[in-house]
XYZ file of C-alpha atoms in Angstrom:
683
model
C 0.000 0.000 0.000
C 1.233 3.499 -0.820
C 2.231 5.887 1.962
C -0.634 7.724 3.622
C -1.166 11.304 2.426
C -1.107 14.307 4.814
C -4.079 16.502 3.909
C -5.536 19.628 5.539
C -8.994 20.692 4.353
C -10.833 23.944 5.025
C -14.227 25.383 4.088
C -15.296 29.010 3.788
C -16.254 30.340 7.212
C -19.946 30.844 8.025
C -20.684 34.348 9.280
C -21.552 34.437 12.993
C -24.592 36.605 12.470
C -27.353 34.245 11.454
C -28.503 30.679 10.974
C -27.049 28.096 8.634
C -29.304 27.407 5.642
C -29.298 24.701 2.974
C -27.225 26.868 0.636
C -24.459 26.896 3.237
C -24.832 23.139 3.763
C -24.045 22.494 0.105
C -20.462 23.465 0.827
C -19.957 21.709 4.150
C -21.624 18.452 3.106
C -19.535 18.070 -0.043
C -16.359 18.877 1.855
C -17.275 16.393 4.570
C -17.913 13.672 1.985
C -14.491 14.222 0.430
C -12.785 14.214 3.824
C -14.562 11.033 4.923
C -13.486 9.349 1.683
C -9.853 10.266 2.343
C -10.022 8.969 5.898
C -11.593 5.711 4.711
C -8.602 5.323 2.365
C -6.239 5.507 5.325
C -5.003 9.049 4.690
C -4.379 11.600 7.437
C -7.041 14.128 6.501
C -7.808 16.992 8.888
C -10.912 19.149 8.400
C -11.034 22.512 10.175
C -13.364 25.472 10.033
C -14.495 28.372 12.219
C -17.171 30.989 12.641
C -16.311 34.275 10.943
C -16.929 36.382 14.035
C -15.892 39.981 13.288
C -17.344 43.008 11.539
C -19.758 45.928 11.871
C -22.823 43.767 11.257
C -22.127 41.642 14.330
C -21.453 44.736 16.428
C -24.726 46.360 15.327
C -26.835 43.227 15.821
C -25.420 42.675 19.303
C -26.179 46.290 20.143
C -29.764 45.900 18.955
C -30.235 42.720 20.998
C -28.742 44.327 24.091
C -25.882 41.856 24.418
C -22.136 41.982 23.846
C -20.680 40.882 20.508
C -18.942 38.069 22.406
C -22.283 36.813 23.708
C -23.776 36.978 20.224
C -20.985 34.971 18.598
C -21.059 32.404 21.425
C -24.806 31.941 20.897
C -24.446 31.631 17.142
C -21.464 29.279 17.511
C -23.565 26.891 19.608
C -26.341 26.990 16.998
C -23.956 26.427 14.078
C -22.142 23.600 15.872
C -25.411 21.763 16.561
C -26.550 22.127 12.935
C -23.262 20.815 11.564
C -23.199 17.900 14.011
C -26.747 16.857 13.134
C -25.917 16.971 9.429
C -22.939 14.725 10.283
C -20.374 17.273 9.121
C -17.437 15.883 11.082
C -15.011 18.764 11.641
C -11.800 17.907 13.428
C -12.103 21.436 14.809
C -14.833 24.045 14.463
C -13.454 27.215 16.040
C -13.944 30.996 15.902
C -11.963 33.856 14.397
C -12.392 35.760 17.682
C -9.558 33.877 19.349
C -6.059 34.509 20.624
C -4.619 32.181 17.966
C -6.307 34.272 15.295
C -5.131 37.545 16.836
C -1.524 36.339 17.062
C -1.447 35.020 13.498
C -3.153 38.139 12.092
C -0.575 40.375 13.751
C 2.313 38.112 12.698
C 1.199 37.958 9.055
C 0.541 41.707 8.953
C 3.953 42.513 10.418
C 5.682 40.184 7.933
C 3.811 41.832 5.045
C 4.681 45.276 6.391
C 8.362 44.410 6.774
C 8.441 43.100 3.204
C 6.970 46.337 1.817
C 3.519 44.932 0.982
C 1.495 47.385 3.127
C 0.679 50.982 2.214
C -1.354 53.731 3.860
C -3.354 56.609 2.404
C -6.229 58.868 3.259
C -9.679 57.687 2.195
C -12.807 59.837 1.983
C -15.855 57.976 3.264
C -19.342 58.633 4.437
C -19.621 59.025 8.192
C -22.834 58.638 10.202
C -22.831 61.578 12.643
C -25.564 60.024 14.802
C -23.871 56.606 15.165
C -20.365 58.085 15.178
C -19.085 55.520 12.663
C -17.902 55.242 9.095
C -20.382 53.478 6.845
C -19.655 50.429 4.744
C -21.030 50.655 1.197
C -24.000 48.416 2.005
C -25.057 50.756 4.804
C -25.479 53.710 2.432
C -28.593 54.220 0.333
C -29.538 57.001 -2.004
C -30.570 57.966 -5.525
C -28.643 56.676 -8.545
C -26.579 59.531 -10.018
C -27.085 58.194 -13.553
C -30.812 57.301 -13.836
C -32.206 58.899 -10.642
C -33.711 55.662 -9.311
C -34.190 56.066 -5.533
C -33.221 53.667 -2.718
C -30.101 52.204 -4.293
C -27.495 50.556 -2.076
C -23.731 50.674 -2.328
C -21.842 51.116 -5.587
C -24.142 49.998 -8.409
C -27.677 50.617 -9.604
C -29.938 47.615 -9.903
C -32.097 49.398 -12.472
C -29.669 50.855 -15.019
C -26.576 48.821 -14.097
C -24.403 51.892 -13.648
C -21.419 51.662 -11.306
C -20.233 54.531 -9.159
C -18.629 55.326 -5.858
C -21.107 55.398 -2.947
C -20.156 59.013 -2.357
C -21.701 59.833 -5.751
C -25.207 58.776 -4.622
C -27.701 61.629 -4.553
C -29.634 62.313 -1.337
C -27.554 59.764 0.629
C -28.670 58.498 4.005
C -27.458 56.001 6.546
C -29.339 52.708 6.452
C -28.486 52.313 10.147
C -29.772 55.561 11.643
C -31.480 57.307 8.725
C -29.194 60.309 9.235
C -27.627 62.188 6.361
C -24.001 61.065 6.252
C -21.113 63.487 5.937
C -17.846 63.025 4.076
C -14.875 62.493 6.327
C -11.257 61.530 5.753
C -9.412 58.766 7.553
C -6.171 56.881 7.074
C -6.583 53.343 5.744
C -4.175 50.449 5.399
C -3.839 48.548 2.129
C -2.353 45.240 1.024
C -0.354 45.728 -2.178
C -1.948 42.950 -4.195
C -0.380 44.189 -7.495
C 3.019 43.168 -6.063
C 1.931 39.563 -6.625
C 0.633 39.927 -10.184
C 3.179 37.629 -11.823
C 3.022 35.020 -9.051
C -0.762 34.884 -9.243
C -0.754 34.577 -13.038
C 1.450 31.511 -12.666
C -0.320 30.021 -9.639
C -3.854 30.372 -11.044
C -2.737 28.337 -14.083
C -0.859 25.732 -12.020
C -3.785 23.299 -11.780
C -4.842 24.560 -8.353
C -8.162 25.812 -9.783
C -10.857 24.533 -12.111
C -10.234 25.770 -15.660
C -13.363 27.956 -15.728
C -12.289 29.616 -12.483
C -8.767 30.221 -13.800
C -10.262 31.779 -16.936
C -12.405 34.114 -14.828
C -9.424 35.166 -12.744
C -7.420 35.791 -15.898
C -9.882 38.575 -16.786
C -9.141 40.313 -13.487
C -5.406 39.715 -13.746
C -5.295 41.093 -17.285
C -7.217 44.215 -16.283
C -4.746 44.906 -13.453
C -5.050 44.171 -9.743
C -5.934 46.829 -7.188
C -4.685 47.264 -3.650
C -6.993 45.739 -1.018
C -8.240 47.855 1.868
C -7.540 45.788 5.002
C -8.572 48.297 7.674
C -11.647 49.765 9.332
C -12.041 52.607 11.788
C -13.380 52.372 15.317
C -16.047 51.557 16.366
C -15.516 48.082 14.975
C -15.607 44.562 16.404
C -12.339 42.875 15.567
C -8.590 43.001 16.172
C -6.750 46.292 16.420
C -3.878 46.754 13.960
C -0.514 46.764 15.796
C 0.830 50.273 16.162
C -2.372 51.875 14.848
C -4.768 52.824 17.673
C -8.386 53.019 16.564
C -7.663 51.046 13.372
C -8.903 47.461 13.029
C -8.218 44.586 10.676
C -11.082 44.337 8.243
C -12.930 41.031 8.598
C -11.711 39.954 5.157
C -8.150 39.926 6.420
C -8.550 37.839 9.556
C -11.216 35.503 8.089
C -8.808 33.391 5.973
C -6.314 33.445 8.823
C -9.126 31.747 10.744
C -8.374 28.525 8.874
C -4.817 28.629 10.162
C -5.900 29.604 13.678
C -8.420 26.767 13.873
C -5.705 24.304 12.909
C -3.247 25.864 15.381
C -5.827 25.453 18.142
C -6.258 21.799 17.169
C -2.496 21.232 17.147
C -2.325 22.408 20.772
C -4.660 19.525 21.667
C -3.247 16.938 19.264
C 0.436 16.122 19.859
C 0.483 14.159 16.597
C -0.127 17.331 14.578
C 2.520 19.932 13.772
C 1.390 23.374 12.553
C 4.594 24.107 10.661
C 4.491 20.775 8.848
C 1.306 21.926 7.131
C 1.815 25.695 6.776
C 5.550 26.325 6.310
C 6.802 27.378 2.905
C 8.468 24.006 2.313
C 5.484 21.915 3.461
C 4.823 18.781 1.403
C 1.380 18.300 2.938
C -1.685 18.895 0.764
C -3.924 21.861 1.520
C -7.380 22.146 -0.061
C -10.029 24.795 0.336
C -13.724 24.594 -0.611
C -15.637 27.807 -1.424
C -18.634 29.188 -3.292
C -18.147 31.023 -6.577
C -19.163 34.368 -5.044
C -15.828 34.705 -3.206
C -13.421 33.410 -5.868
C -11.439 36.609 -6.147
C -10.745 36.732 -2.452
C -9.754 33.105 -1.887
C -7.875 32.627 -5.137
C -6.127 36.015 -5.350
C -5.909 37.854 -2.015
C -5.438 34.817 0.231
C -2.647 33.091 -1.781
C -0.889 36.450 -2.212
C -1.113 37.188 1.510
C 0.285 33.738 2.336
C 3.101 34.165 -0.188
C 3.988 37.608 1.133
C 4.068 36.367 4.739
C 6.307 33.425 3.783
C 3.687 30.699 4.225
C 2.707 27.976 1.702
C -0.156 28.414 -0.775
C -3.124 26.041 -1.145
C -2.664 22.923 -3.231
C -6.124 23.543 -4.631
C -9.155 25.794 -4.216
C -12.337 23.890 -5.100
C -15.123 26.206 -6.218
C -18.811 25.301 -6.344
C -21.987 27.009 -7.520
C -25.053 28.243 -5.694
C -28.018 26.246 -4.464
C -31.405 26.875 -6.027
C -34.690 25.352 -4.837
C -37.227 24.261 -7.442
C -35.229 26.061 -10.118
C -35.065 29.460 -8.430
C -33.034 31.288 -5.832
C -34.152 30.393 -2.323
C -37.268 32.406 -1.575
C -38.621 33.369 1.829
C -42.084 34.103 0.441
C -42.385 30.627 -1.110
C -41.001 28.920 1.953
C -37.980 27.683 0.033
C -35.492 29.711 2.064
C -34.788 26.689 4.237
C -32.714 26.851 7.402
C -30.643 23.814 8.313
C -32.472 23.391 11.613
C -35.890 23.590 9.948
C -34.865 20.809 7.564
C -33.559 18.710 10.463
C -36.869 19.114 12.292
C -38.688 17.367 9.430
C -36.350 15.164 7.393
C -33.441 12.750 7.691
C -30.161 14.622 7.023
C -28.868 11.707 4.961
C -31.609 12.298 2.398
C -30.051 15.686 1.650
C -26.486 14.398 1.799
C -27.332 11.795 -0.845
C -29.258 14.212 -3.055
C -26.403 16.706 -3.019
C -23.955 13.915 -3.837
C -26.138 12.723 -6.722
C -26.164 16.223 -8.257
C -22.652 17.513 -7.499
C -20.065 17.491 -10.259
C -16.581 18.978 -10.106
C -17.611 22.171 -11.907
C -19.054 25.455 -10.649
C -22.586 24.989 -11.946
C -25.483 25.776 -9.619
C -27.211 22.804 -7.980
C -31.009 22.707 -7.944
C -32.828 21.100 -5.034
C -35.992 20.100 -6.855
C -38.215 18.840 -4.071
C -40.246 16.417 -6.214
C -37.080 14.978 -7.714
C -35.583 14.866 -4.218
C -38.423 12.628 -2.978
C -38.304 10.374 -6.028
C -34.531 9.986 -6.126
C -34.030 9.221 -2.441
C -36.886 6.738 -2.411
C -35.834 5.075 -5.638
C -32.075 4.881 -5.062
C -31.528 4.492 -1.349
C -34.671 2.665 -0.296
C -35.657 0.941 -3.535
C -32.189 -0.178 -4.599
C -29.657 -0.242 -1.746
C -31.582 -0.952 1.460
C -33.949 -3.180 -0.507
C -31.189 -5.772 -0.997
C -30.716 -6.284 2.729
C -34.410 -6.130 3.613
C -35.281 -8.747 0.942
C -32.553 -11.219 1.849
C -31.789 -10.931 5.582
C -34.975 -12.718 6.634
C -34.128 -15.862 4.649
C -30.724 -16.088 6.337
C -32.149 -15.623 9.822
C -34.962 -18.096 9.274
C -33.094 -20.673 7.234
C -29.638 -20.597 8.788
C -29.972 -18.874 12.174
C -28.475 -15.674 10.750
C -25.256 -17.315 9.579
C -23.877 -16.274 6.178
C -22.483 -19.111 4.087
C -19.240 -18.810 2.140
C -20.706 -20.012 -1.182
C -20.602 -17.461 -4.037
C -23.045 -18.673 -6.740
C -22.280 -15.713 -9.061
C -18.538 -14.957 -8.864
C -18.714 -12.907 -12.058
C -21.081 -10.410 -10.409
C -18.840 -10.196 -7.354
C -15.887 -9.597 -9.667
C -17.835 -6.841 -11.421
C -18.350 -5.070 -8.079
C -14.658 -5.355 -7.191
C -13.529 -4.138 -10.616
C -15.834 -1.110 -10.436
C -14.303 0.287 -7.248
C -11.208 2.042 -8.738
C -13.403 4.127 -11.031
C -15.661 5.105 -8.125
C -12.615 6.003 -6.013
C -11.331 8.161 -8.871
C -14.675 9.979 -9.042
C -14.654 10.632 -5.287
C -11.078 11.905 -5.457
C -12.014 14.317 -8.257
C -15.078 15.498 -6.268
C -17.255 14.190 -9.102
C -19.775 12.861 -6.619
C -22.571 12.614 -9.179
C -20.537 10.201 -11.296
C -19.667 8.156 -8.216
C -23.348 7.898 -7.263
C -24.338 6.885 -10.818
C -21.752 4.113 -10.858
C -22.758 2.902 -7.383
C -26.435 2.812 -8.332
C -25.584 0.921 -11.512
C -24.026 -1.750 -9.278
C -27.146 -1.743 -7.095
C -29.278 -2.212 -10.214
C -27.136 -5.182 -11.256
C -27.440 -6.761 -7.802
C -31.206 -6.298 -7.694
C -31.621 -7.701 -11.214
C -29.701 -10.833 -10.236
C -31.651 -11.258 -6.991
C -34.921 -10.867 -8.905
C -33.732 -13.451 -11.419
C -32.841 -15.927 -8.648
C -36.056 -15.125 -6.734
C -35.098 -16.664 -3.364
C -38.664 -16.040 -2.142
C -39.885 -18.495 -4.773
C -36.900 -20.836 -4.495
C -37.466 -21.234 -0.747
C -40.753 -22.973 -1.449
C -39.075 -25.652 -3.565
C -37.874 -28.819 -1.910
C -34.110 -29.256 -1.924
C -33.303 -25.639 -2.771
C -32.566 -24.390 0.729
C -28.788 -24.449 0.288
C -29.118 -22.415 -2.915
C -31.381 -19.891 -1.146
C -28.717 -19.397 1.523
C -25.972 -19.037 -1.085
C -27.916 -16.447 -3.113
C -28.957 -14.441 -0.063
C -25.464 -14.594 1.447
C -23.922 -13.247 -1.753
C -26.648 -10.581 -1.880
C -25.740 -9.456 1.646
C -22.087 -9.285 0.622
C -23.016 -7.139 -2.385
C -24.979 -4.930 0.000
C -21.856 -4.665 2.162
C -19.897 -3.460 -0.875
C -22.512 -0.779 -1.603
C -22.463 0.361 2.035
C -18.682 0.866 1.896
C -18.945 2.794 -1.372
C -21.670 5.030 0.068
C -20.137 5.468 3.522
C -18.603 8.919 2.823
C -22.080 10.133 1.903
C -24.208 8.152 4.375
C -22.240 7.667 7.606
C -25.315 6.956 9.769
C -26.693 4.373 7.341
C -23.230 2.803 7.198
C -23.007 2.626 11.005
C -26.423 0.960 11.221
C -25.464 -1.469 8.450
C -22.203 -2.309 10.253
C -24.253 -3.178 13.327
C -26.494 -5.455 11.251
C -23.516 -7.013 9.461
C -21.763 -7.504 12.824
C -18.494 -5.996 11.590
C -16.159 -3.267 12.870
C -16.035 0.083 11.111
C -15.669 -0.606 7.392
C -12.823 0.938 5.364
C -12.082 1.091 1.652
C -9.739 -1.885 2.023
C -12.716 -4.059 3.027
C -14.096 -3.832 -0.501
C -12.024 -6.798 -1.605
C -13.214 -9.244 1.050
C -16.464 -11.158 1.433
C -18.079 -12.314 4.660
C -18.281 -16.107 4.808
C -19.402 -18.348 7.664
C -20.238 -15.144 9.473
C -22.951 -14.408 12.033
C -25.325 -11.505 11.301
C -27.150 -9.495 13.928
C -30.951 -9.172 13.737
C -32.038 -6.973 10.868
C -33.699 -3.646 11.599
C -35.100 -1.208 9.004
C -32.178 0.933 7.866
C -33.922 3.778 6.088
C -37.530 4.773 5.561
C -38.996 6.372 2.470
C -39.321 10.144 2.201
C -42.907 11.064 3.037
C -44.120 13.934 0.795
C -46.149 15.184 3.775
C -42.917 15.861 5.641
C -41.616 17.920 2.703
C -44.858 19.914 2.681
C -44.507 20.490 6.432
C -40.932 21.664 5.850
C -42.140 24.309 3.400
C -44.830 25.515 5.786
C -42.353 25.717 8.663
C -39.970 27.702 6.460
C -42.744 30.233 5.868
C -43.190 30.481 9.629
C -39.436 31.063 9.971
C -39.876 34.083 7.724
C -42.462 35.607 10.028
C -40.185 35.025 13.004
C -37.244 36.656 11.198
C -39.393 39.643 10.270
C -40.408 40.055 13.898
C -36.803 39.770 15.069
C -35.723 42.646 12.840
C -31.997 42.183 13.275
C -29.894 44.899 11.687
C -28.123 42.581 9.309
C -31.325 40.877 8.221
C -32.995 44.168 7.489
C -30.077 45.750 5.722
C -28.521 42.844 3.907
C -31.197 40.231 3.423
C -34.521 42.029 3.210
C -35.318 42.490 -0.465
C -38.361 44.620 0.268
C -36.287 46.782 2.556
C -33.791 47.372 -0.212
C -36.518 47.997 -2.760
C -39.882 48.857 -1.125
C -43.093 48.116 -2.980
C -43.997 50.940 -5.349
C -47.229 52.927 -5.215
C -50.302 51.175 -6.574
C -51.180 51.612 -10.225
C -54.442 50.746 -11.953
C -54.819 47.909 -14.407
C -54.797 50.168 -17.440
C -51.434 51.572 -16.461
C -49.987 48.058 -16.205
C -51.645 46.955 -19.446
C -49.798 49.734 -21.264
C -46.559 47.766 -20.742
C -46.137 45.305 -23.620
C -44.249 42.314 -22.184
C -43.174 39.696 -24.718
C -41.336 36.391 -24.782
C -37.968 36.860 -26.486
C -35.364 34.358 -27.655
C -31.770 35.410 -26.986
C -30.298 34.735 -30.398
C -26.884 36.214 -29.683
C -25.129 37.511 -26.549
C -21.749 39.232 -26.531
C -19.512 41.482 -24.461
C -19.599 45.218 -25.172
C -16.099 46.569 -25.707
C -15.321 49.290 -23.174
C -18.343 48.558 -20.932
C -17.857 47.109 -17.454
C -21.446 45.976 -16.887
C -23.117 45.567 -20.269
C -23.888 42.652 -22.541
C -25.273 43.163 -26.042
C -28.259 40.908 -26.714
C -29.817 40.184 -30.093
C -33.420 39.177 -29.455
C -35.872 37.326 -31.679
C -39.539 38.175 -31.042
C -40.957 35.571 -33.382
C -39.488 37.071 -36.546
C -38.836 40.618 -35.325
C -35.264 41.298 -34.168
C -34.295 43.767 -31.428
C -30.958 44.956 -30.048
C -30.689 45.452 -26.287
C -27.832 46.510 -24.008
C -28.302 44.983 -20.560
C -26.267 45.501 -17.367
C -25.977 41.790 -16.504
C -22.348 41.079 -17.450
C -21.199 40.497 -13.860
C -23.706 37.660 -13.385
C -23.141 36.079 -16.790
C -19.367 36.119 -17.462
C -19.904 33.646 -20.333
C -22.486 35.378 -22.563
C -22.648 32.410 -24.922
C -24.426 30.485 -22.168
C -27.422 32.814 -22.629
C -27.815 32.048 -26.321
C -30.906 29.978 -27.025
C -32.548 30.987 -23.761
C -36.017 32.531 -23.508
C -36.557 35.632 -21.423
C -39.053 38.423 -20.765
C -38.788 41.633 -22.792
C -40.417 45.066 -22.516
C -41.267 45.579 -26.185
C -42.802 49.059 -26.170
C -40.156 50.864 -24.131
C -38.761 53.837 -26.042
C -35.342 53.191 -27.533
C -32.377 54.737 -25.680
C -29.309 56.088 -27.413
C -26.268 54.911 -25.467
C -22.537 55.341 -25.848
C -22.293 51.892 -27.436
C -25.367 52.090 -29.678
C -29.174 52.142 -29.497
C -30.874 49.905 -26.911
C -34.332 48.856 -28.090
C -36.383 48.001 -25.051
C -35.299 46.075 -21.966
C -34.993 42.486 -20.744
C -36.229 41.751 -17.236
C -33.988 40.615 -14.422
C -34.189 40.460 -10.631
C -31.650 41.125 -7.918
C -29.614 43.859 -6.289
C -26.876 43.898 -8.894
C -23.331 42.603 -9.234
C -23.300 38.797 -9.455
C -26.796 38.719 -7.959
C -28.652 39.442 -11.171
C -31.095 36.788 -12.296
C -32.447 37.015 -15.824
C -36.124 36.082 -15.815
C -37.283 33.109 -17.865
C -40.781 31.942 -18.792
C -42.179 28.514 -18.072
C -41.557 25.749 -20.581
C -43.822 25.902 -23.622
C -43.673 29.671 -24.087
C -42.726 30.852 -27.600
C -40.959 33.966 -28.894
C -43.339 36.831 -29.538
C -46.075 35.702 -27.151
C -47.561 38.456 -24.994
C -47.079 38.161 -21.242
C -50.342 38.929 -19.432
């Protein structure tokens, strides 16, 4: 056997200001599955994470709740830890960024960067809330778009016209925290000189550490030139003070990635077998992998590796990027009850249902994963209950009744057993590559083969024939051994099912090496049902409970929820109009025939639309959400057909396509239901 690998695995830190939801769980479940696979293979694989526990949002929420920030993050940490444990996400250490280890490492890394000439300072003009006595982050400033005059816009881009600007350019600005009119004020800020690492990052991002699509995206930013990163915030702020700079604090985005290192350092203090330097020193030969969502690529694949390089630490072996979670084909929605908290799911459904469904849908790319609830019910019931568990439930009874629960060593179909053994390297390769969907397909193909053979042998019919008892035992014993193989292959995904199966099989904890051996002349324990079918009523109850969660969140009115998560708060409902006014808008189905970048435009895509024979040209500010415009070609969308044409710098825009979201990467082009045709009126 080859020498065991030394692997350290991290996941993006959950923010200590709210509950874990199923979108978050997409990341932690897939990471956990990969880690469990490595451990089953005999590798030393350590999985650490932490709560991201600093920032203005935490300070403001704690203030509103009348508790200290420390109390808030302790409360949230307990909630997060319970959710992860119940979803069987088996961290070796789940820590917090508000720790002495994190403080020490943040200061050490900063001082190394400073000594190496990678830190600069300069005066920055920002909005200041005179009532709260604090500088305002972009998301805490709202006002009127300076380009199109749309009111109630947040931050640095307009969700209506797509224009980008500095928050100080907003007209009629006001603080989203106090409602006061902010004033411009200068303060000294500290910056990390990211451009110093331009050449290193160009090489590293093409080294194989990233998926190709991610490397291509980063190449756009690298080619356009990197900017210095602001790493400081002014008091009042909840975080670590910058050494030698009273009243200046490390911005959360600096000490968050250091949280991975701090969590591991804390674990090392309790595990004599682990050495921090062996994993983090420049010359480390250990593997280091990080799992993140696509929304924070630039930070974890540019800033973090550069910061590590500049502070003389090693860089990640790989950064594994995944897409978003949608529910029933759309972004999670509070109004539909599809904004589902982890705890709400756990109150209604078996966590292994979700673990398996995620595994069955997760490839190694960055595509979004859709949790289609009808498909979820069907797939779990069909695959896990109908195929895998079904083997044991159909055959265990014959062994207990006919041979006192003793498996026989006979193997009536050695070819089928050989097929199972031969299939395992391919499944291992899929797990290693994080291509969980392929692994699940290949495992279920084996389950199908086993069930087909069992059905062909029909031990339930054979048992009624005189003189066939030995054959019944042989068939059912081999079937149980095939079941054992499937359990091992699924163990990274279904640890609870595997533990229950190990109890039934009367074996110690199964490893990957056990795939090559069969149980013969072996005593089974009594069989108990291993997994029940998903009841659609429980899914319906989950949706209803999620709607109730919304009401509770609205009543709580936490600062962060109101400011950052409340869509209606960001964009209040407009004044009522009568039906005739609405009917004047001619909405049509349009086919996106061609989509292309607009040279010289940061936000725009040029769309050629087909309205059932009539062609229209539209410039739309959706580039940030659709970096590959070709992916839009052939898609149907909604189009305002009778909007007066606008002459723009890049040409004439004829009408407007409809999209939802606050802007940036959160722009979602609207699509009609299947069956709609270009040119049809939307009523």
